[in-house]
Amino acid sequence: MITLALSKGRIFEETLPLLRAAGIEVLEDPETSRKLILPTNQADLRVLVVRATDVPTYVQQGGADLGITGKDTLLEHGSDGLYQPLDLNIAKCRISVAVRSDFDYHAAVRKGSRLTVATKYLKISREFFASKGVHVDLIKLYGSMELAPLVGMADAIVDLVSTGNTLKANHLVEVEHIMDISSRLIVNQASLKLKQPALRTLIDAFSLSLGQDG
Ligand code: PRT
Ligand code: MG
């Protein structure tokens, strides 16, 4: 049995066409089903539905043989013991610094001001600001980071941006583009050895449907 960990929402939606191209159909819809283990049309492949931030943990611990996760989640979590054969180029966005439109971020940086930054990406933020030599106090949030500058809790946020509509709706502007983000296939290294033929076939099928060499 091969177990694939996916999160509901955009990653699941954008993974379906890749699975379909490999001849795999997930037999239940995670948005309507209450099941956390979904069967597929392949008797030896099942899908686990887990929180996006838990996908690397499931794969690392062997609860799943492989999974699909954002580069943001992977960088925050760490990728020890994970084999990363493919960038699937799905769920694309960027991770950026944003501030209230009336806050002069570049002037604050030039002056060497200490900035308060709200984010769920502590590691990415710490590394980014350290590389710029900017001193920051980080506030960990689990969602709706956009609120923090609006209520005076932070000077800036570090968050994912795709269309930019969420920032715009909250009168925030992007002032730094930290990095581009897409989702990766991650594989448990022990599984790769123990279940080599089946996993290789699956990785190759993903790779083929992307039109790249794996
Ligand atoms: O939402 P939940 O708390 O359940 O979990 P999650 O946020 O961890 O999962 P999910 O499914 O929302 O995101 C999973 C992965 O999708 C992320 O780790 C990213 O790799 C990727 N992804 C791609 C995004 C976006 N695009 C995205 N736009 N994840 C989140 N967003 C959010 C962003 O945080 C912001 O609130 O959408 C908002 C901005 O979107 P725009 O289009 O208004 O700019
Ligand atoms: Mg989300």
Coordinates of C-alpha atoms and ligand atoms in Angstrom, one line a residue:
M1 CA 0.0 0.0 0.0
I2 CA 1.2 3.5 -0.9
T3 CA -0.1 6.4 1.2
L4 CA -0.1 10.0 -0.2
A5 CA -0.7 12.9 2.1
L6 CA -2.5 15.9 0.8
S7 CA -4.2 19.0 2.3
K8 CA -7.7 20.1 1.4
G9 CA -8.2 23.2 -0.7
R10 CA -5.8 24.5 -3.4
I11 CA -3.2 21.8 -3.1
F12 CA -5.8 19.0 -3.4
E13 CA -7.5 20.8 -6.3
E14 CA -4.3 21.4 -8.2
T15 CA -3.0 17.9 -7.6
L16 CA -6.1 16.2 -9.1
P17 CA -5.1 16.9 -12.7
L18 CA -1.6 15.5 -12.1
L19 CA -3.1 12.3 -10.6
R20 CA -5.6 12.0 -13.4
A21 CA -2.8 12.3 -16.0
A22 CA -1.2 9.3 -14.2
G23 CA -4.4 7.4 -14.4
I24 CA -5.3 7.9 -10.7
E25 CA -8.8 9.0 -9.6
V26 CA -9.5 9.8 -6.0
L27 CA -12.9 8.2 -5.3
E28 CA -14.2 10.7 -2.7
D29 CA -14.3 14.5 -2.4
P30 CA -12.5 15.7 0.8
E31 CA -14.8 18.8 0.8
T32 CA -17.9 16.7 1.3
S33 CA -16.6 13.5 2.7
R34 CA -15.8 13.2 6.4
K35 CA -13.3 10.4 5.8
L36 CA -9.7 11.2 6.4
I37 CA -8.4 8.3 4.3
L38 CA -9.7 8.4 0.8
P39 CA -9.6 5.4 -1.6
T40 CA -8.4 5.8 -5.2
N41 CA -9.1 3.7 -8.3
Q42 CA -5.8 2.0 -7.6
A43 CA -6.2 -0.7 -4.9
D44 CA -2.7 -0.1 -3.6
L45 CA -2.9 3.7 -3.4
R46 CA -4.8 5.8 -0.8
V47 CA -4.9 9.5 0.0
L48 CA -4.6 11.0 3.6
V49 CA -6.3 14.3 4.1
V50 CA -4.3 16.3 6.6
R51 CA -3.7 20.0 7.5
A52 CA -1.3 21.7 5.1
T53 CA 1.3 22.3 7.8
D54 CA 1.1 18.6 8.9
V55 CA 2.0 17.1 5.5
P56 CA 5.8 17.2 6.1
T57 CA 5.3 15.6 9.6
Y58 CA 3.2 12.7 8.2
V59 CA 5.8 12.0 5.5
Q60 CA 8.8 12.4 7.8
Q61 CA 7.3 10.1 10.5
G62 CA 6.2 7.5 7.9
G63 CA 2.5 8.0 8.4
A64 CA 2.5 8.7 4.7
D65 CA 5.0 7.5 2.1
L66 CA 4.8 10.7 0.2
G67 CA 3.0 14.0 0.2
I68 CA 2.6 17.3 -1.6
T69 CA 3.5 20.5 0.3
G70 CA 4.3 24.2 -0.3
K71 CA 7.9 25.3 -0.3
D72 CA 6.9 27.8 2.4
T73 CA 5.6 24.9 4.7
L74 CA 8.7 22.8 4.0
L75 CA 11.2 25.6 4.7
E76 CA 9.4 26.4 8.0
H77 CA 9.2 22.8 9.0
G78 CA 12.6 21.6 7.9
S79 CA 13.2 18.8 5.4
D80 CA 15.4 16.3 7.3
G81 CA 14.8 12.7 6.1
L82 CA 12.7 13.9 3.1
Y83 CA 13.6 13.2 -0.5
Q84 CA 12.3 16.0 -2.8
P85 CA 12.3 14.6 -6.3
L86 CA 10.0 17.1 -8.0
D87 CA 8.8 20.7 -8.0
L88 CA 5.2 20.2 -9.2
N89 CA 4.8 23.9 -10.1
I90 CA 1.3 24.0 -8.5
A91 CA -0.3 26.3 -5.8
K92 CA 2.1 29.0 -6.9
C93 CA 2.5 32.3 -5.0
R94 CA 5.2 34.4 -3.5
I95 CA 6.2 35.2 0.0
S96 CA 6.5 38.9 0.6
V97 CA 6.8 41.7 3.2
A98 CA 3.8 44.0 3.3
V99 CA 3.1 47.1 5.3
R100 CA 0.3 49.7 5.7
S101 CA 0.3 52.0 2.7
D102 CA 1.0 55.0 5.0
F103 CA 4.2 53.3 6.5
D104 CA 7.5 54.2 4.8
Y105 CA 9.2 50.8 5.1
H106 CA 12.3 51.7 3.0
A107 CA 12.9 54.8 5.2
A108 CA 12.6 52.8 8.3
V109 CA 15.1 50.3 7.0
R110 CA 17.5 53.0 5.9
K111 CA 17.3 54.6 9.4
G112 CA 18.1 51.2 10.9
S113 CA 14.8 51.1 12.9
R114 CA 13.8 48.0 14.7
L115 CA 10.7 46.6 13.1
T116 CA 7.9 44.5 14.5
V117 CA 6.8 41.8 12.1
A118 CA 3.8 39.5 12.4
T119 CA 3.9 36.2 10.5
K120 CA 3.4 32.5 10.7
Y121 CA 6.8 32.1 8.9
L122 CA 9.2 32.7 11.8
K123 CA 12.2 30.9 10.2
I124 CA 11.8 32.4 6.7
S125 CA 11.4 35.9 8.2
R126 CA 14.3 35.6 10.7
E127 CA 16.6 34.5 7.9
F128 CA 15.4 37.1 5.4
F129 CA 15.7 40.1 7.8
A130 CA 19.1 38.8 9.1
S131 CA 20.4 38.7 5.6
K132 CA 19.4 42.4 5.1
G133 CA 20.8 43.3 8.5
V134 CA 17.4 44.6 9.7
H135 CA 16.6 44.0 13.4
V136 CA 13.1 42.6 13.9
D137 CA 10.9 41.5 16.7
L138 CA 8.7 38.7 15.4
I139 CA 5.2 38.0 16.5
K140 CA 3.9 34.5 15.6
L141 CA 0.4 34.3 14.2
Y142 CA -1.5 31.4 12.8
G143 CA -3.6 33.2 10.2
S144 CA -5.1 36.6 9.1
M145 CA -1.7 38.2 9.4
E146 CA -3.1 41.2 7.4
L147 CA -4.9 42.4 10.6
A148 CA -1.8 43.0 12.6
P149 CA -0.6 46.2 11.0
L150 CA -4.2 47.5 10.8
V151 CA -4.6 47.4 14.6
G152 CA -1.1 48.7 15.3
M153 CA 0.3 45.4 16.5
A154 CA 3.0 45.2 13.9
D155 CA 4.9 47.4 11.4
A156 CA 4.9 44.7 8.7
I157 CA 3.8 41.2 7.9
V158 CA 5.5 38.4 6.1
D159 CA 2.8 36.4 4.2
L160 CA 1.9 34.6 1.0
V161 CA 0.6 36.7 -1.9
S162 CA -0.9 35.4 -5.1
T163 CA -3.3 37.9 -6.8
G164 CA -2.6 40.7 -4.2
N165 CA -6.3 41.2 -3.7
T166 CA -6.2 40.4 0.1
L167 CA -3.4 43.0 0.6
K168 CA -5.3 45.6 -1.4
A169 CA -8.6 45.0 0.4
N170 CA -6.8 45.7 3.7
H171 CA -4.8 48.8 2.5
L172 CA -1.5 47.0 2.6
V173 CA 1.3 47.2 0.0
E174 CA 4.0 44.7 -0.9
V175 CA 7.5 46.2 -0.2
E176 CA 9.7 43.1 -0.5
H177 CA 9.5 39.9 -2.6
I178 CA 11.2 37.3 -0.4
M179 CA 10.9 34.3 -2.7
D180 CA 8.6 32.5 -5.2
I181 CA 6.7 29.5 -3.8
S182 CA 5.3 26.4 -5.4
S183 CA 4.4 22.9 -4.1
R184 CA 6.8 20.0 -4.1
L185 CA 6.5 16.2 -3.9
I186 CA 8.2 14.9 -0.8
V187 CA 9.0 11.3 -0.1
N188 CA 9.9 9.4 3.0
Q189 CA 13.5 8.1 2.5
A190 CA 12.8 4.7 4.1
S191 CA 9.7 4.2 2.0
L192 CA 11.7 5.0 -1.1
K193 CA 14.0 2.1 -0.3
L194 CA 11.3 -0.4 0.9
K195 CA 8.7 0.4 -1.7
Q196 CA 11.0 1.4 -4.5
P197 CA 9.2 0.0 -7.6
A198 CA 5.7 1.4 -6.7
L199 CA 7.0 4.7 -5.6
R200 CA 9.3 5.1 -8.6
T201 CA 6.4 4.4 -10.9
L202 CA 4.3 7.1 -9.2
I203 CA 7.2 9.7 -9.2
D204 CA 7.8 8.9 -12.9
A205 CA 4.1 9.3 -13.7
F206 CA 4.1 12.7 -11.9
S207 CA 7.2 13.7 -13.7
L208 CA 5.8 12.7 -17.0
S209 CA 2.6 14.7 -16.5
L210 CA 4.8 17.7 -15.8
G211 CA 6.9 17.2 -18.9
Q212 CA 10.2 17.1 -17.0
D213 CA 12.7 14.4 -16.3
G214 CA 12.6 12.8 -12.9
Ligands
PRT1 O1 -6.0 27.6 5.3 P1 -5.6 26.7 6.4 O2 -5.3 27.4 7.7 O3 -6.4 25.4 6.5 O4 -4.2 26.0 6.0 P2 -3.1 26.6 5.1 O5 -3.2 28.1 4.9 O6 -1.8 26.1 5.6 O7 -3.4 25.9 3.7 P3 -3.8 26.4 2.3 O8 -4.5 25.3 1.6 O9 -4.5 27.7 2.4 O10 -2.4 26.7 1.6 C1 -1.6 25.6 1.3 C2 -0.4 26.1 0.5 O11 -0.9 26.7 -0.7 C3 0.4 27.2 1.1 O12 1.4 26.6 2.0 C4 1.1 27.7 -0.1 O13 2.3 27.0 -0.5 C5 0.0 27.6 -1.3 N1 -0.6 28.9 -1.6 C6 -0.6 29.4 -2.9 C7 -1.3 29.7 -0.8 C8 -1.7 30.8 -1.6 N2 -1.3 30.6 -2.9 C9 -2.4 31.9 -1.1 N3 -2.7 32.9 -1.8 N4 -1.6 29.7 0.5 C10 -2.3 30.7 1.0 N5 -2.7 31.9 0.3 C11 -3.4 32.9 1.1 C12 -2.4 33.9 1.7 O14 -2.0 33.5 3.0 C13 -3.3 35.2 1.9 O15 -4.1 35.1 3.0 O16 -4.3 33.7 0.3 C14 -4.2 35.0 0.7 C15 -3.6 35.9 -0.4 O17 -4.2 35.6 -1.7 P4 -4.4 36.8 -2.7 O18 -4.7 36.1 -4.0 O19 -5.5 37.7 -2.2 O20 -3.1 37.5 -2.9
MG2 MG -4.9 29.1 4.1

